[in-house]
Structures are given as structure tokens and as C-alpha cells.
């Protein structure tokens, strides 16, 4: 791949590995992973529980660092950025829907969604936050705190928060894992609407074959290696 193509990639990893030091010794989760994602692409990552999918997603989003190798976002090497620059990149371009939601417990649903909008200097963060929460069917729950919401409702607040800032790059860790079929289908449609209308690059972890099938590409993480699923 030539230099200009590389600069046009949304994400590139160069031989990344992740090793955890545990009391029982070093555990290598994966090594030598090379991945290239084009802007506007949708990519599903599948694999068994414990394969390292969530860990890989954190590395790709610059939330964690690889033991070896490099992660580049739009040609910028994450390791070379200072903490502040990395935080700015994340705040302006990236949204992340965590497997465990990571909502702020002391803020209502509305305030959880409003906060990143305020950080980005949105014109009317209140109105926009309410709009995105209604998009995921939560207008009756705007003023509830996370502890007063069901698991699926918390997941939808996390999804509204991720959508609200209209990111260039959206990472989602099993975004429909807690939703019934109908609600899940609606959320999936919204994910792909963002992908198509705003050219948002999607990188999703999912156990849902239908969601994986709608992505441009599917990769399996197994025994520390990533392989393309062609069927
Ligand atoms: N900080 C850590 N120290 C040691 N081991 C860790 C650490 N974080 C994760 N692991 C281990 O790495 C492995 C992969 O974890 P990860 O959360 O990435 O899996 P996953 O593929 O997302 O699984 P699931 O589908 O269950 O969410 C697990 O066996 C986990 O115990
Ligand atoms: Mg996981």
C-alpha cells in the first residue's frame, strides 16, 4: 500500500499485540494484528467470549495502548500524541458504546447525553440531547438516573450519547446485546443510517449474525488472530 492510500485510511494497525501480566504469568491475548479500515466502512468483529474483542476495540479507539505495534487514526499514530491531543481527538471524532454502558450514575439520561454535546460546543445541547433520546424511544425517561433505568434502557442512553455528537468514527461493543428484537432492529437501522448519511465509520462487536451480515466486512478474532469471514 502506498503512502497516500495509508493517509486516507480511517484506522490502521501495524502488528499490534496485547500481553497482560497476571499472577500466573504473562498472557498474550493477540499478536501481530494488522487491520486497515477505510473511511465510511462498516466492520463487524466476532469471536468467542474472552477472545479479546473488547480489548481490541479499546486499542483501536485509543482508550488503551498496545503492548507492541502501532495504532493510527487518520494517519496519526496514537502513541505519539500527548494525553491532551489524544483526548481531543476522541472528543471531536470518536464515539464509543461500551459493553457495560459507562453512564455517569449521578447524571440523568438527558444530562448523560448533553455532556459530550456541551464539550463539543453544540448550539442547543438540551434540545439535541432530548432529540437523540427520543430517537431511541426514551422520551418518557429523560429525567431518570441510570439506576432507575432497565439494562436495555441504559444501553439506549449510551447509544443516544454516541449518536448525538455525530462522530466520524463509532465503536460499539455489542450494542444490541440487551435489547429485544424489535428495539434492536430499530437501533441497527439507526446505526446504518449514520453510516450512510454521515459517512460514519462503524466498528462493531456483535454476536448477532444479522447485524454482522449488514456490515461491509466481517472479521473473526480467534486464538489471537484476525481472519476475514468471506461467506
Ligand atoms: N487487565 C487485564 N488483566 C488481565 N487479563 C485481562 C485484563 N483485561 C482483560 N483480560 C483478559 O483478556 C481476555 C479477553 O477479554 P475481553 O474483554 O477483550 O474479551 P471479549 O472477547 O470482549 O469477551 P466477551 O465476548 O465476553 O465480552 C479475558 O480472558 C480477560 O480475562
Ligand atoms: Mg467484550
PDB file of N, CA and C in Angstrom, residues 24-73:
ATOM      1  N   UNK A  24      -0.304 -15.446  37.346  1.00  0.00           N
ATOM      2  CA  UNK A  24       0.077 -16.740  36.774  1.00  0.00           C
ATOM      3  C   UNK A  24       1.078 -16.597  35.621  1.00  0.00           C
ATOM      4  N   UNK A  25       1.539 -15.363  35.373  1.00  0.00           N
ATOM      5  CA  UNK A  25       2.492 -15.137  34.285  1.00  0.00           C
ATOM      6  C   UNK A  25       1.898 -14.274  33.188  1.00  0.00           C
ATOM      7  N   UNK A  26       2.641 -14.130  32.102  1.00  0.00           N
ATOM      8  CA  UNK A  26       2.187 -13.260  31.009  1.00  0.00           C
ATOM      9  C   UNK A  26       1.172 -13.992  30.148  1.00  0.00           C
ATOM     10  N   UNK A  27       0.088 -13.294  29.803  1.00  0.00           N
ATOM     11  CA  UNK A  27      -0.934 -13.869  28.922  1.00  0.00           C
ATOM     12  C   UNK A  27      -0.985 -13.028  27.642  1.00  0.00           C
ATOM     13  N   UNK A  28      -0.674 -13.682  26.515  1.00  0.00           N
ATOM     14  CA  UNK A  28      -0.745 -12.968  25.231  1.00  0.00           C
ATOM     15  C   UNK A  28      -2.133 -13.156  24.656  1.00  0.00           C
ATOM     16  N   UNK A  29      -2.840 -12.040  24.529  1.00  0.00           N
ATOM     17  CA  UNK A  29      -4.220 -12.108  24.033  1.00  0.00           C
ATOM     18  C   UNK A  29      -4.221 -12.203  22.504  1.00  0.00           C
ATOM     19  N   UNK A  30      -3.389 -11.378  21.881  1.00  0.00           N
ATOM     20  CA  UNK A  30      -3.197 -11.477  20.429  1.00  0.00           C
ATOM     21  C   UNK A  30      -1.858 -10.845  20.092  1.00  0.00           C
ATOM     22  N   UNK A  31      -1.355 -11.168  18.916  1.00  0.00           N
ATOM     23  CA  UNK A  31      -0.094 -10.567  18.483  1.00  0.00           C
ATOM     24  C   UNK A  31      -0.045 -10.474  16.970  1.00  0.00           C
ATOM     25  N   UNK A  32       0.705  -9.473  16.507  1.00  0.00           N
ATOM     26  CA  UNK A  32       0.906  -9.273  15.069  1.00  0.00           C
ATOM     27  C   UNK A  32      -0.364  -8.976  14.296  1.00  0.00           C
ATOM     28  N   UNK A  33      -1.322  -8.268  14.921  1.00  0.00           N
ATOM     29  CA  UNK A  33      -2.576  -7.971  14.207  1.00  0.00           C
ATOM     30  C   UNK A  33      -2.409  -6.761  13.294  1.00  0.00           C
ATOM     31  N   UNK A  34      -2.762  -6.959  12.034  1.00  0.00           N
ATOM     32  CA  UNK A  34      -2.764  -5.872  11.056  1.00  0.00           C
ATOM     33  C   UNK A  34      -4.191  -5.677  10.580  1.00  0.00           C
ATOM     34  N   UNK A  35      -4.640  -4.443  10.629  1.00  0.00           N
ATOM     35  CA  UNK A  35      -6.017  -4.156  10.255  1.00  0.00           C
ATOM     36  C   UNK A  35      -6.059  -2.813   9.541  1.00  0.00           C
ATOM     37  N   UNK A  36      -6.831  -2.740   8.492  1.00  0.00           N
ATOM     38  CA  UNK A  36      -6.999  -1.469   7.784  1.00  0.00           C
ATOM     39  C   UNK A  36      -8.482  -1.215   7.565  1.00  0.00           C
ATOM     40  N   UNK A  37      -8.921  -0.039   7.948  1.00  0.00           N
ATOM     41  CA  UNK A  37     -10.335   0.310   7.811  1.00  0.00           C
ATOM     42  C   UNK A  37     -10.440   1.619   7.030  1.00  0.00           C
ATOM     43  N   UNK A  38     -11.228   1.586   5.976  1.00  0.00           N
ATOM     44  CA  UNK A  38     -11.394   2.788   5.148  1.00  0.00           C
ATOM     45  C   UNK A  38     -12.482   3.688   5.740  1.00  0.00           C
ATOM     46  N   UNK A  39     -12.408   5.008   5.443  1.00  0.00           N
ATOM     47  CA  UNK A  39     -13.464   5.902   5.937  1.00  0.00           C
ATOM     48  C   UNK A  39     -14.824   5.471   5.396  1.00  0.00           C
ATOM     49  N   UNK A  40     -15.827   5.480   6.262  1.00  0.00           N
ATOM     50  CA  UNK A  40     -17.181   5.147   5.835  1.00  0.00           C
ATOM     51  C   UNK A  40     -17.470   3.661   5.787  1.00  0.00           C
ATOM     52  N   UNK A  41     -16.462   2.859   6.099  1.00  0.00           N
ATOM     53  CA  UNK A  41     -16.661   1.416   6.063  1.00  0.00           C
ATOM     54  C   UNK A  41     -17.416   0.954   7.317  1.00  0.00           C
ATOM     55  N   UNK A  42     -18.118  -0.182   7.212  1.00  0.00           N
ATOM     56  CA  UNK A  42     -18.687  -0.800   8.413  1.00  0.00           C
ATOM     57  C   UNK A  42     -18.053  -2.175   8.586  1.00  0.00           C
ATOM     58  N   UNK A  43     -17.611  -2.443   9.786  1.00  0.00           N
ATOM     59  CA  UNK A  43     -16.835  -3.639  10.062  1.00  0.00           C
ATOM     60  C   UNK A  43     -17.382  -4.328  11.307  1.00  0.00           C
ATOM     61  N   UNK A  44     -17.644  -5.624  11.203  1.00  0.00           N
ATOM     62  CA  UNK A  44     -18.095  -6.379  12.376  1.00  0.00           C
ATOM     63  C   UNK A  44     -16.947  -7.248  12.862  1.00  0.00           C
ATOM     64  N   UNK A  45     -16.734  -7.273  14.171  1.00  0.00           N
ATOM     65  CA  UNK A  45     -15.745  -8.169  14.764  1.00  0.00           C
ATOM     66  C   UNK A  45     -16.517  -9.200  15.585  1.00  0.00           C
ATOM     67  N   UNK A  46     -16.307 -10.469  15.266  1.00  0.00           N
ATOM     68  CA  UNK A  46     -16.988 -11.527  16.006  1.00  0.00           C
ATOM     69  C   UNK A  46     -15.938 -12.421  16.668  1.00  0.00           C
ATOM     70  N   UNK A  47     -16.392 -13.277  17.549  1.00  0.00           N
ATOM     71  CA  UNK A  47     -15.474 -14.190  18.229  1.00  0.00           C
ATOM     72  C   UNK A  47     -16.038 -14.592  19.572  1.00  0.00           C
ATOM     73  N   UNK A  48     -15.473 -15.684  20.113  1.00  0.00           N
ATOM     74  CA  UNK A  48     -15.980 -16.223  21.385  1.00  0.00           C
ATOM     75  C   UNK A  48     -15.748 -15.271  22.544  1.00  0.00           C
ATOM     76  N   UNK A  49     -16.518 -15.475  23.593  1.00  0.00           N
ATOM     77  CA  UNK A  49     -16.309 -14.741  24.832  1.00  0.00           C
ATOM     78  C   UNK A  49     -14.879 -14.972  25.315  1.00  0.00           C
ATOM     79  N   UNK A  50     -14.190 -13.883  25.651  1.00  0.00           N
ATOM     80  CA  UNK A  50     -12.818 -13.985  26.137  1.00  0.00           C
ATOM     81  C   UNK A  50     -11.765 -13.960  25.043  1.00  0.00           C
ATOM     82  N   UNK A  51     -12.201 -13.874  23.779  1.00  0.00           N
ATOM     83  CA  UNK A  51     -11.246 -13.880  22.660  1.00  0.00           C
ATOM     84  C   UNK A  51     -10.388 -12.619  22.628  1.00  0.00           C
ATOM     85  N   UNK A  52     -10.881 -11.534  23.233  1.00  0.00           N
ATOM     86  CA  UNK A  52     -10.113 -10.288  23.243  1.00  0.00           C
ATOM     87  C   UNK A  52     -10.744  -9.181  22.430  1.00  0.00           C
ATOM     88  N   UNK A  53     -12.020  -9.323  22.082  1.00  0.00           N
ATOM     89  CA  UNK A  53     -12.683  -8.353  21.222  1.00  0.00           C
ATOM     90  C   UNK A  53     -12.775  -6.959  21.870  1.00  0.00           C
ATOM     91  N   UNK A  54     -13.226  -6.929  23.126  1.00  0.00           N
ATOM     92  CA  UNK A  54     -13.368  -5.620  23.790  1.00  0.00           C
ATOM     93  C   UNK A  54     -12.004  -4.959  23.966  1.00  0.00           C
ATOM     94  N   UNK A  55     -10.996  -5.776  24.275  1.00  0.00           N
ATOM     95  CA  UNK A  55      -9.640  -5.240  24.436  1.00  0.00           C
ATOM     96  C   UNK A  55      -9.156  -4.641  23.121  1.00  0.00           C
ATOM     97  N   UNK A  56      -9.401  -5.343  22.025  1.00  0.00           N
ATOM     98  CA  UNK A  56      -9.001  -4.847  20.704  1.00  0.00           C
ATOM     99  C   UNK A  56      -9.710  -3.531  20.386  1.00  0.00           C
ATOM    100  N   UNK A  57     -11.002  -3.469  20.685  1.00  0.00           N
ATOM    101  CA  UNK A  57     -11.759  -2.247  20.397  1.00  0.00           C
ATOM    102  C   UNK A  57     -11.200  -1.051  21.175  1.00  0.00           C
ATOM    103  N   UNK A  58     -10.821  -1.276  22.441  1.00  0.00           N
ATOM    104  CA  UNK A  58     -10.240  -0.194  23.245  1.00  0.00           C
ATOM    105  C   UNK A  58      -8.937   0.305  22.643  1.00  0.00           C
ATOM    106  N   UNK A  59      -8.152  -0.615  22.084  1.00  0.00           N
ATOM    107  CA  UNK A  59      -6.888  -0.212  21.455  1.00  0.00           C
ATOM    108  C   UNK A  59      -7.155   0.619  20.208  1.00  0.00           C
ATOM    109  N   UNK A  60      -8.142   0.178  19.407  1.00  0.00           N
ATOM    110  CA  UNK A  60      -8.445   0.881  18.158  1.00  0.00           C
ATOM    111  C   UNK A  60      -8.964   2.296  18.427  1.00  0.00           C
ATOM    112  N   UNK A  61      -9.634   2.463  19.564  1.00  0.00           N
ATOM    113  CA  UNK A  61     -10.221   3.766  19.897  1.00  0.00           C
ATOM    114  C   UNK A  61      -9.259   4.646  20.694  1.00  0.00           C
ATOM    115  N   UNK A  62      -8.061   4.137  20.958  1.00  0.00           N
ATOM    116  CA  UNK A  62      -7.087   4.936  21.710  1.00  0.00           C
ATOM    117  C   UNK A  62      -7.406   5.038  23.190  1.00  0.00           C
ATOM    118  N   UNK A  63      -8.220   4.104  23.701  1.00  0.00           N
ATOM    119  CA  UNK A  63      -8.561   4.112  25.133  1.00  0.00           C
ATOM    120  C   UNK A  63      -7.556   3.295  25.937  1.00  0.00           C
ATOM    121  N   UNK A  64      -6.804   2.451  25.232  1.00  0.00           N
ATOM    122  CA  UNK A  64      -5.817   1.578  25.857  1.00  0.00           C
ATOM    123  C   UNK A  64      -4.635   1.534  24.892  1.00  0.00           C
ATOM    124  N   UNK A  65      -3.475   1.131  25.376  1.00  0.00           N
ATOM    125  CA  UNK A  65      -2.329   1.091  24.454  1.00  0.00           C
ATOM    126  C   UNK A  65      -1.869  -0.346  24.233  1.00  0.00           C
ATOM    127  N   UNK A  66      -1.391  -0.587  23.018  1.00  0.00           N
ATOM    128  CA  UNK A  66      -0.909  -1.921  22.652  1.00  0.00           C
ATOM    129  C   UNK A  66       0.425  -2.178  23.350  1.00  0.00           C
ATOM    130  N   UNK A  67       0.701  -3.454  23.621  1.00  0.00           N
ATOM    131  CA  UNK A  67       1.995  -3.818  24.201  1.00  0.00           C
ATOM    132  C   UNK A  67       3.091  -3.604  23.158  1.00  0.00           C
ATOM    133  N   UNK A  68       2.775  -3.953  21.931  1.00  0.00           N
ATOM    134  CA  UNK A  68       3.688  -3.711  20.808  1.00  0.00           C
ATOM    135  C   UNK A  68       2.877  -3.284  19.604  1.00  0.00           C
ATOM    136  N   UNK A  69       3.540  -2.583  18.690  1.00  0.00           N
ATOM    137  CA  UNK A  69       2.885  -2.180  17.443  1.00  0.00           C
ATOM    138  C   UNK A  69       2.236  -0.815  17.545  1.00  0.00           C
ATOM    139  N   UNK A  70       1.667  -0.365  16.445  1.00  0.00           N
ATOM    140  CA  UNK A  70       1.095   0.988  16.400  1.00  0.00           C
ATOM    141  C   UNK A  70      -0.362   0.981  15.936  1.00  0.00           C
ATOM    142  N   UNK A  71      -1.109   1.938  16.483  1.00  0.00           N
ATOM    143  CA  UNK A  71      -2.468   2.200  16.013  1.00  0.00           C
ATOM    144  C   UNK A  71      -2.479   3.609  15.439  1.00  0.00           C
ATOM    145  N   UNK A  72      -2.938   3.743  14.198  1.00  0.00           N
ATOM    146  CA  UNK A  72      -3.025   5.060  13.562  1.00  0.00           C
ATOM    147  C   UNK A  72      -4.479   5.374  13.262  1.00  0.00           C
ATOM    148  N   UNK A  73      -4.911   6.572  13.624  1.00  0.00           N
ATOM    149  CA  UNK A  73      -6.248   7.038  13.262  1.00  0.00           C
ATOM    150  C   UNK A  73      -6.070   8.200  12.297  1.00  0.00           C
TER     151      UNK A  73
END
